[in-house]
PDB file of C-alpha atoms and ligand atoms in Angstrom:
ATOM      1  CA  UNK X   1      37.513   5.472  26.237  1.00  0.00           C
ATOM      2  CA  UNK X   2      35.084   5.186  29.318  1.00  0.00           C
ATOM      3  CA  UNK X   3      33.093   7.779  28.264  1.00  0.00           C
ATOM      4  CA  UNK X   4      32.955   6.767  24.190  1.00  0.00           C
ATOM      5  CA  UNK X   5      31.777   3.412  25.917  1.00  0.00           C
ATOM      6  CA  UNK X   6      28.891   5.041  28.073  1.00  0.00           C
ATOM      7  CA  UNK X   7      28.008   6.657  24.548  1.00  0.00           C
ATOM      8  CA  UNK X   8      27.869   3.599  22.689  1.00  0.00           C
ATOM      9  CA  UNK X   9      25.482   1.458  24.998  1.00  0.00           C
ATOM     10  CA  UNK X  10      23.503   5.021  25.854  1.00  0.00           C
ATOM     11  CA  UNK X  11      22.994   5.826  22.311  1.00  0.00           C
ATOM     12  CA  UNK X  12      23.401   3.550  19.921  1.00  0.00           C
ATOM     13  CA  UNK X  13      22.611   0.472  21.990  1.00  0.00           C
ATOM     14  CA  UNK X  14      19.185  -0.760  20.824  1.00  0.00           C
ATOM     15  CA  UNK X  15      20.341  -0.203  16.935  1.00  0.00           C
ATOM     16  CA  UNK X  16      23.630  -1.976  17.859  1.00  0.00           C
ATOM     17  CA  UNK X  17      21.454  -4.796  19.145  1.00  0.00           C
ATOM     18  CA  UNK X  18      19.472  -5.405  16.299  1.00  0.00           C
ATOM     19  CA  UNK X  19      22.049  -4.728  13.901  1.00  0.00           C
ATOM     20  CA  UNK X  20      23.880  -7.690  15.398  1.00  0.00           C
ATOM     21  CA  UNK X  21      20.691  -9.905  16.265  1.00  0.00           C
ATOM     22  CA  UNK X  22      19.281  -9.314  12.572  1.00  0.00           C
ATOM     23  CA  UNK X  23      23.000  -9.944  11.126  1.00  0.00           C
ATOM     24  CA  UNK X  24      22.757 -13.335  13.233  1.00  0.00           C
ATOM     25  CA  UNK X  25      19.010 -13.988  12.206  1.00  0.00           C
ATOM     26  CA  UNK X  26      20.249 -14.015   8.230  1.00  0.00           C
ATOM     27  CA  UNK X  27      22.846 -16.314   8.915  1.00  0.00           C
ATOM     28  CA  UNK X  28      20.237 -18.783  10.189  1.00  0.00           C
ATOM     29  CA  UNK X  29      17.833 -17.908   7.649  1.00  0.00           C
ATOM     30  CA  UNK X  30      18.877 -15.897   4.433  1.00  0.00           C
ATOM     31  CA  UNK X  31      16.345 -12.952   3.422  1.00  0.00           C
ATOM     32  CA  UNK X  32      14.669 -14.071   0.483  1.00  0.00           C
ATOM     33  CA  UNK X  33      13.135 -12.004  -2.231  1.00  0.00           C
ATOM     34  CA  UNK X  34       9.389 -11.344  -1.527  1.00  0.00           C
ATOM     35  CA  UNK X  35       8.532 -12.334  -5.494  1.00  0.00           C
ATOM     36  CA  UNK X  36      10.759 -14.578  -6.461  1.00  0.00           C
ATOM     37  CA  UNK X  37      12.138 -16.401  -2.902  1.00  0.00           C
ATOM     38  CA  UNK X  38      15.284 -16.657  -3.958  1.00  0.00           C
ATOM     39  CA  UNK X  39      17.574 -15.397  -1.603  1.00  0.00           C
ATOM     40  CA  UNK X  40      18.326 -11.893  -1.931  1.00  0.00           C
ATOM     41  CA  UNK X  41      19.899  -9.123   0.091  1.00  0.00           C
ATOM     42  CA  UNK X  42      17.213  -7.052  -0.652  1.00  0.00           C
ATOM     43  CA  UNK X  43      13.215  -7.411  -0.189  1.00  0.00           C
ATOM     44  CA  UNK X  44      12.754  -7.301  -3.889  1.00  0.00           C
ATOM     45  CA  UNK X  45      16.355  -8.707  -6.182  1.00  0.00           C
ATOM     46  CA  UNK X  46      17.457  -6.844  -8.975  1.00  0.00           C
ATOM     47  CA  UNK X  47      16.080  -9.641 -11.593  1.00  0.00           C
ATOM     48  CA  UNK X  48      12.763  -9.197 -10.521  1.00  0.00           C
ATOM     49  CA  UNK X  49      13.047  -5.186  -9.960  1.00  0.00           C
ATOM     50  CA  UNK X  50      13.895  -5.365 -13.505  1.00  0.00           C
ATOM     51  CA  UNK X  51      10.676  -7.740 -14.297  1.00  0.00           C
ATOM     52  CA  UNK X  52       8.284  -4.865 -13.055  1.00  0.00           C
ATOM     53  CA  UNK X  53       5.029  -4.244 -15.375  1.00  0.00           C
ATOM     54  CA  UNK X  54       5.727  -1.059 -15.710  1.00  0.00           C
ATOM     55  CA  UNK X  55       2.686   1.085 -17.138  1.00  0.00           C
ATOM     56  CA  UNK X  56       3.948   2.573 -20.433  1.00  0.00           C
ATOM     57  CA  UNK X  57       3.319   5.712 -21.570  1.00  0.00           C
ATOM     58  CA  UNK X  58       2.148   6.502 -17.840  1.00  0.00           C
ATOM     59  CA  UNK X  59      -0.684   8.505 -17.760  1.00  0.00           C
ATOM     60  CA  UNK X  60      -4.333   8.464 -15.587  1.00  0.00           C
ATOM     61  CA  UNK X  61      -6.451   5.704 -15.767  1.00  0.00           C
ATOM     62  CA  UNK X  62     -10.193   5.586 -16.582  1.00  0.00           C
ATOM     63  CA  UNK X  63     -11.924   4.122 -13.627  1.00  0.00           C
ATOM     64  CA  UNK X  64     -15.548   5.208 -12.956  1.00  0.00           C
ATOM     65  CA  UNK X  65     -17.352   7.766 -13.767  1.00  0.00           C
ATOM     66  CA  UNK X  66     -16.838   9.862 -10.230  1.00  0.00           C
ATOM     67  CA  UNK X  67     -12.842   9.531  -9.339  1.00  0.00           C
ATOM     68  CA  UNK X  68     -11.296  12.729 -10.846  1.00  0.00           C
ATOM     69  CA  UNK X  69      -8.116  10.896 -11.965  1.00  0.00           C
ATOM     70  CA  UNK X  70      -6.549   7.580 -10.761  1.00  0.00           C
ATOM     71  CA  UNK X  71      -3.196   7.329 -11.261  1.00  0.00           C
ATOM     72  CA  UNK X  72      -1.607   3.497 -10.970  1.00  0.00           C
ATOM     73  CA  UNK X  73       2.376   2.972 -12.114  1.00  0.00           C
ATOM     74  CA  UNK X  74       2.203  -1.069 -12.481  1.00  0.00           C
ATOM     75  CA  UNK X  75      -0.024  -3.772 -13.809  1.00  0.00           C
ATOM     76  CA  UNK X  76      -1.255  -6.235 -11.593  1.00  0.00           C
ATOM     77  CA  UNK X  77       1.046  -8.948 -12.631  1.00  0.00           C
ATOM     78  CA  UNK X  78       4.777 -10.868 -12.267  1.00  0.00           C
ATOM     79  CA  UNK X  79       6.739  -9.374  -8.944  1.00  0.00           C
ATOM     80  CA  UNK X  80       4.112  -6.645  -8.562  1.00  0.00           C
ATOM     81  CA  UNK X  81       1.301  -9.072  -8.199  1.00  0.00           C
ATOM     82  CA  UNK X  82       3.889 -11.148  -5.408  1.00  0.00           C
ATOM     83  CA  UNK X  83       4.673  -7.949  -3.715  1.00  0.00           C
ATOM     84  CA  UNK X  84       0.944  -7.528  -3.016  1.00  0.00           C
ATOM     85  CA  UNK X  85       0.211 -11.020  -2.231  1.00  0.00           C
ATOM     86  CA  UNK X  86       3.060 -11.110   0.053  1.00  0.00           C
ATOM     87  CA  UNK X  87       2.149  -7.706   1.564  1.00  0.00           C
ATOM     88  CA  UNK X  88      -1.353  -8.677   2.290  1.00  0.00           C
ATOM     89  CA  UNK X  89      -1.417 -12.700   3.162  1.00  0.00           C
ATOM     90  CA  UNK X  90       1.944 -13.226   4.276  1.00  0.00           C
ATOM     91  CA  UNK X  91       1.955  -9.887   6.466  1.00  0.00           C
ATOM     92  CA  UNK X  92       5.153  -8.524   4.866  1.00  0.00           C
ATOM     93  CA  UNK X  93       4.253  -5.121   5.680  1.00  0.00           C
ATOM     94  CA  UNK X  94       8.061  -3.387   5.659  1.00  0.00           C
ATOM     95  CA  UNK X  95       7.005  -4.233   2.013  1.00  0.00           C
ATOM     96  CA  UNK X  96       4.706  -0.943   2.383  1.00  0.00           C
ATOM     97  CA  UNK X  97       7.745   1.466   2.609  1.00  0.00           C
ATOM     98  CA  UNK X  98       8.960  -0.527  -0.893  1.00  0.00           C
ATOM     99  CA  UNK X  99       5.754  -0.425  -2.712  1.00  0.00           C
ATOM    100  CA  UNK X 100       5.120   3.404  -1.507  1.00  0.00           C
ATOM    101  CA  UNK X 101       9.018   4.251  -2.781  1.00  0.00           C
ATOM    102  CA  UNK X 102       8.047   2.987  -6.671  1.00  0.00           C
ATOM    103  CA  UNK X 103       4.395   4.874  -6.698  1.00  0.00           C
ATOM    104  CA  UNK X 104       6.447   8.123  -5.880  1.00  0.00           C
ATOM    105  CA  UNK X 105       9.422   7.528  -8.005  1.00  0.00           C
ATOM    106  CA  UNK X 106       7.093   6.457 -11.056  1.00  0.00           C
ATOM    107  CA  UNK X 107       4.092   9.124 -10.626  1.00  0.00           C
ATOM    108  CA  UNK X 108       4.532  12.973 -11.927  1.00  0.00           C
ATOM    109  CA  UNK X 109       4.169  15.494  -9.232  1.00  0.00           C
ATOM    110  CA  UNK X 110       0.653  16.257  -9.946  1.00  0.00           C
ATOM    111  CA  UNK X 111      -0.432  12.927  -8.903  1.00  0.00           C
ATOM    112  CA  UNK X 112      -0.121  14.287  -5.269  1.00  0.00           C
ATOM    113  CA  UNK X 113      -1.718  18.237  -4.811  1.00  0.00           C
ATOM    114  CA  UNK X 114      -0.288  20.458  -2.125  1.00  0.00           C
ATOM    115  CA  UNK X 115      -3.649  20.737  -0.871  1.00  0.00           C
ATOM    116  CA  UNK X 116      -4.848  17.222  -0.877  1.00  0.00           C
ATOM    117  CA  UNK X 117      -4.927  14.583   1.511  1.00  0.00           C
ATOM    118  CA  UNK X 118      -4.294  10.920   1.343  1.00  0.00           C
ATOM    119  CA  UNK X 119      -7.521   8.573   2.655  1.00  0.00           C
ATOM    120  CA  UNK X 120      -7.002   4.848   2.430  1.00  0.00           C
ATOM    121  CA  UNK X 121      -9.305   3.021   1.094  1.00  0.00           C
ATOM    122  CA  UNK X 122     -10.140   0.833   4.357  1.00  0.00           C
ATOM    123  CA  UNK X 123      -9.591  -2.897   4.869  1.00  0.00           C
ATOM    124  CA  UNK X 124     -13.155  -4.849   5.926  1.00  0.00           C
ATOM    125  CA  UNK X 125     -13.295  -5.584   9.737  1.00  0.00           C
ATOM    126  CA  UNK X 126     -12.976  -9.125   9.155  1.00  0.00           C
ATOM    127  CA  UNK X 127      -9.879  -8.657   7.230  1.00  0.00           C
ATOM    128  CA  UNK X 128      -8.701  -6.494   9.331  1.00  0.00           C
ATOM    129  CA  UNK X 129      -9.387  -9.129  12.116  1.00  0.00           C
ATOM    130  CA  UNK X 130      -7.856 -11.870  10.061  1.00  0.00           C
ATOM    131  CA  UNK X 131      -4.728  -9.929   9.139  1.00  0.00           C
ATOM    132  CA  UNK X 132      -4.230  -7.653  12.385  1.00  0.00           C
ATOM    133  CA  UNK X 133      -3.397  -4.634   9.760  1.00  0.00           C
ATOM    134  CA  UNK X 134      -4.962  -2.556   7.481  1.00  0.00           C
ATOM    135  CA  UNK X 135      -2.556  -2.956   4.194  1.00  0.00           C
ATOM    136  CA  UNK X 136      -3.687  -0.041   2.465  1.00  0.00           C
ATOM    137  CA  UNK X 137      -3.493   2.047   5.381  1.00  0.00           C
ATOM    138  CA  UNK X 138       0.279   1.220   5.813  1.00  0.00           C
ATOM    139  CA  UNK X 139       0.614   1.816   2.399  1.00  0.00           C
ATOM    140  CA  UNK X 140      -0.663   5.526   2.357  1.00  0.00           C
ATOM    141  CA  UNK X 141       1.119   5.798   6.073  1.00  0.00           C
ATOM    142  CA  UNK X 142       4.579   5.796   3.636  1.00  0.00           C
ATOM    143  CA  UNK X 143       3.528   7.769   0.975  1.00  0.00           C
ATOM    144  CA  UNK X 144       1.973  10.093   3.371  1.00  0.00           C
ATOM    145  CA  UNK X 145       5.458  10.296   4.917  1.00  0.00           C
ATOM    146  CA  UNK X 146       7.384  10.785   1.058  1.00  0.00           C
ATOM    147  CA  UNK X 147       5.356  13.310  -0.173  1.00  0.00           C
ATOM    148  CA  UNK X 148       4.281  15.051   3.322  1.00  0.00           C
ATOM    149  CA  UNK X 149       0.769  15.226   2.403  1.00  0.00           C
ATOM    150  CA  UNK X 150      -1.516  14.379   5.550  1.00  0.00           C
ATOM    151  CA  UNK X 151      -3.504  10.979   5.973  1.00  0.00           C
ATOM    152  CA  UNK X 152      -7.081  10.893   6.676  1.00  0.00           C
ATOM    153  CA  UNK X 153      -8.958   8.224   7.620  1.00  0.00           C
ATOM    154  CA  UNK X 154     -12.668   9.157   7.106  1.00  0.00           C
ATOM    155  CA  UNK X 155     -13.953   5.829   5.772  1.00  0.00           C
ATOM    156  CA  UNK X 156     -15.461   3.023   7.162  1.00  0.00           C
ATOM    157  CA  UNK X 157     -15.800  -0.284   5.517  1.00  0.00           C
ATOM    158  CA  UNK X 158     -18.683  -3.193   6.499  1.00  0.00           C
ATOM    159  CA  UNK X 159     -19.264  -6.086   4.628  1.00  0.00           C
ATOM    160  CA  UNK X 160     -22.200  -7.442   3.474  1.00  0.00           C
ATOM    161  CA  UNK X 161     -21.082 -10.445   2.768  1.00  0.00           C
ATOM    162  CA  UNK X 162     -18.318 -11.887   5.268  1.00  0.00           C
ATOM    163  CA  UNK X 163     -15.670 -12.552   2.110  1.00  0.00           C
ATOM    164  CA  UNK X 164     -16.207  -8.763   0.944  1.00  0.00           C
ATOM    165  CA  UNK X 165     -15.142  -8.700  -3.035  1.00  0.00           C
ATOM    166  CA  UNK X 166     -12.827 -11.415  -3.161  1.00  0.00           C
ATOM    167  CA  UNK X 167     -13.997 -14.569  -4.824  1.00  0.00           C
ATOM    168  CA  UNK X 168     -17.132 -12.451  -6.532  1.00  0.00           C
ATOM    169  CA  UNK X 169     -16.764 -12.230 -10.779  1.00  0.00           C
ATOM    170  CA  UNK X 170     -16.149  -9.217 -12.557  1.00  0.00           C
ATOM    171  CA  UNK X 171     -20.188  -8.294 -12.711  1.00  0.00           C
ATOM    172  CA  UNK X 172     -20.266  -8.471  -8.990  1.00  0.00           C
ATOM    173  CA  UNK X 173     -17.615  -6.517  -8.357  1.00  0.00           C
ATOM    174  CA  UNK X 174     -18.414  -3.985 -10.655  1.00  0.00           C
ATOM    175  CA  UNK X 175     -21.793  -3.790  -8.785  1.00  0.00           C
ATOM    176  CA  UNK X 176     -20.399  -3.376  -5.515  1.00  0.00           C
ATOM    177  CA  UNK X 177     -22.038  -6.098  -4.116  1.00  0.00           C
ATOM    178  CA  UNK X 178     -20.283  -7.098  -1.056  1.00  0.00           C
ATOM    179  CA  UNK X 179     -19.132  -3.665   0.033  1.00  0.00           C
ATOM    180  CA  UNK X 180     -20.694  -1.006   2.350  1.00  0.00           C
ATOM    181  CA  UNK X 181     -18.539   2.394   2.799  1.00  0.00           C
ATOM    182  CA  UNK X 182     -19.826   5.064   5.097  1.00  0.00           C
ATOM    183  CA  UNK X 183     -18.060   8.292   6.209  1.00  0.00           C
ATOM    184  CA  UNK X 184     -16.986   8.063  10.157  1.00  0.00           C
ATOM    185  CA  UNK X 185     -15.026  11.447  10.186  1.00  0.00           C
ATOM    186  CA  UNK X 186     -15.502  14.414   7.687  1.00  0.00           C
ATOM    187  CA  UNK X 187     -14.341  13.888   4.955  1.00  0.00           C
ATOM    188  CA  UNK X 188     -11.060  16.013   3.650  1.00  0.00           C
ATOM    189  CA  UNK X 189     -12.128  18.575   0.270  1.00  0.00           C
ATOM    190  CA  UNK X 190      -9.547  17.295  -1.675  1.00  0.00           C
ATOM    191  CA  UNK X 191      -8.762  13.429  -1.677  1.00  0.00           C
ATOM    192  CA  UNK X 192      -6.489  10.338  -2.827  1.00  0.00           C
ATOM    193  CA  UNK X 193      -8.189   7.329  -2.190  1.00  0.00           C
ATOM    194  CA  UNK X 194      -4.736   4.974  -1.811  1.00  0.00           C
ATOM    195  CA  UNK X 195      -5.045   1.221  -2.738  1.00  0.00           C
ATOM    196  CA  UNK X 196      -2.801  -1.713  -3.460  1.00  0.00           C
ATOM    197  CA  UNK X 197      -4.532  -2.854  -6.190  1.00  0.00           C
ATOM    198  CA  UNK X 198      -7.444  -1.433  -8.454  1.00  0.00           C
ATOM    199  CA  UNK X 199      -9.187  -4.634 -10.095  1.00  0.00           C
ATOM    200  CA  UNK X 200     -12.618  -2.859 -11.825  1.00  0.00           C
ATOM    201  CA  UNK X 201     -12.733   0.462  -9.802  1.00  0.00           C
ATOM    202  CA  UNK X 202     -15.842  -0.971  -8.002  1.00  0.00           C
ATOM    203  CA  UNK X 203     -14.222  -0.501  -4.188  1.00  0.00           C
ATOM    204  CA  UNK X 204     -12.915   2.916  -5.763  1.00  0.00           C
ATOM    205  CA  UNK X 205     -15.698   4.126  -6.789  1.00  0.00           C
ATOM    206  CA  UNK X 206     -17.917   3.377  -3.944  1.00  0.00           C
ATOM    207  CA  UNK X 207     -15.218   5.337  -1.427  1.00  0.00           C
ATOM    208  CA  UNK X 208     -15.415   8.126  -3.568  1.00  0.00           C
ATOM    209  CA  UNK X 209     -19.015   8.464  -3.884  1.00  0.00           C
ATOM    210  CA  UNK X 210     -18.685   8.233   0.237  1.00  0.00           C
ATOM    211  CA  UNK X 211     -16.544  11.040   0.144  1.00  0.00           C
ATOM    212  CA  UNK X 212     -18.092  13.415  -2.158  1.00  0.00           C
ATOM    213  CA  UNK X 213     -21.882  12.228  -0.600  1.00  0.00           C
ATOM    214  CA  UNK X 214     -19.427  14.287   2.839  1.00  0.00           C
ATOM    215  CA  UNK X 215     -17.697  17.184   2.305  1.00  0.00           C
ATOM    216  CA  UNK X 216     -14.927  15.966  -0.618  1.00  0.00           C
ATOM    217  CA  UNK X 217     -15.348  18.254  -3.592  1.00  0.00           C
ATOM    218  CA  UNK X 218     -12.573  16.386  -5.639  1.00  0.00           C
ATOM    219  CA  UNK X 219     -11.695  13.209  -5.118  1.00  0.00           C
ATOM    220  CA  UNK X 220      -9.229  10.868  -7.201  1.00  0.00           C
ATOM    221  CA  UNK X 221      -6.961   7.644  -6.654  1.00  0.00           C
ATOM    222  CA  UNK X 222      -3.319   6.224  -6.740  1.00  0.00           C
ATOM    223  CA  UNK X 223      -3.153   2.390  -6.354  1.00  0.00           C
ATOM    224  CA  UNK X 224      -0.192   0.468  -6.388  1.00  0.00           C
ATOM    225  CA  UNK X 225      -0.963  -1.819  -9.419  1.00  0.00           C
ATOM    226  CA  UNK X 226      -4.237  -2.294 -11.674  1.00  0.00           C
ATOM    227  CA  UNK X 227      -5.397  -5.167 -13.300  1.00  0.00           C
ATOM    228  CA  UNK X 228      -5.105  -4.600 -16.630  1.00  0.00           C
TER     229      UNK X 228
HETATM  230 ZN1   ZN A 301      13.347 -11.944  -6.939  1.00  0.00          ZN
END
C-alpha cells in the first residue's frame, strides 16, 4: 500500500494534479466550443464538427504560378473560419493539435512526401509581438509531429507596412504589398509552406519564391482553410 502510494505521488503526481485542478476549473467555468461557445466537452461540438466546409471533390488548388501544388481541406468559412479566429486572436493554440488532426485525416498521402519538409509560413514580428506565438508555426509543429516529416524554419518575415496584409483589398494583397520574406537558414529542397488560411496565394507565393530564389527545388503548400 505504502509503496503503490510512493508510486502514485512519484509518478503520476503532476497529471493527477491537473486532472483534478482542470476537473475543478470546468466546474467553475464549463469548456465552451471554440466556434459556436456553447458549452461543449470538446474544443469543437459535434453540431459544428458536422457544419465543416468541407472541400468537395478534394483535390489541389490553383494558387500562383510558382507553388507546385497547394493542398487546403476546408473553405474559409462557418466553424473553420472560428477555429482560426479563435486560434489566432483569442490565443487558443491547443486548437493547433485540432486543426493539424483534420488537414491529415482529410488530405491523401501524397500531400506530405517522405522527403519533404514542413516550413511555416512565418508570422510578422509585430504579430508575433502582439500575439506572443507564431500560429502557423504551432500549426506545422503538429502536423510535423502526425506525419513525422521534419519542420524547418528558413523564412523570415518583415513588414513593410506595420498591419502586414490584413486590412489591404484583394489587389493589394495579390501584389504583395505589405510583405517582405527573406531566407534566414537554407532553405530545405523539398518544401510545404504550412498556413492557416490561404486568402489569394499572395503570402504563398512570395515564401515560395524565397525558397526556390535558396536552395528549394520544389516547393508546394497545405493551409488549413482557403477562401473560396
Ligand atoms: Zn459548436
Amino acid at each position: 500500500m505504502i509503496v503503490a502510494d510512493r508510486c502514485w505521488w512519484r509518478c503520476d503526481s503532476r497529471a493527477k494534479v491537473g486532472e483534478i485542478f482542470r476537473a475543478a476549473l470546468n466546474l467553475i467555468v464549463p469548456p465552451l466550443c471554440w466556434a459556436c461557445r456553447e458549452a461543449a466537452d470538446q474544443r469543437l461540438c459535434e453540431d459544428c464538427r458536422s457544419q465543416l466546409p468541407w472541400i468537395e471533390p478534394l483535390a489541389p488548388r490553383r494558387c500562383g504560378s510558382v507553388l507546385a501544388q497547394h493542398w487546403s481541406p476546408l473553405q474559409f468559412e462557418g466553424p473553420a473560419r472560428a477555429l482560426v479566429h479563435a486560434l489566432k486572436f483569442q490565443s487558443a493554440t491547443a486548437l493547433a493539435a485540432l486543426m493539424a488532426r483534420q488537414i491529415v485525416d482529410a488530405l491523401p498521402p501524397r500531400a506530405f512526401p517522405p522527403d519533404a519538409a514542413l516550413v511555416p509560413v512565418p508570422a510578422s514580428p509585430l504579430r508575433l509581438r502582439q500575439r506572443g506565438f507564431d500560429h502557423a508555426d504551432l500549426l506545422a509543429a503538429e502536423l510535423s509531429r502526425l506525419v513525422l516529416l521534419p519542420l524547418e524554419r528558413p523564412l523570415r518575415r518583415r513588414s513593410a507596412v506595420a498591419r502586414g496584409q490584413r486590412g489591404l483589398g484583394r489587389s493589394e494583397r495579390l501584389s504583395g504589398r505589405g510583405l517582405r520574406v527573406g531566407l534566414a537558414h537554407a532553405a530545405p529542397p523539398k518544401a510545404i509552406l504550412i498556413d492557416d488560411v490561404c486568402t489569394t496565394g499572395a503570402t504563398l507565393e512570395l515564401c515560395a519564391e524565397a525558397l526556390l530564389e535558396g536552395a528549394s527545388e520544389c516547393v508546394s503548400a497545405v493551409t488549413y482553410c482557403s477562401v473560396p
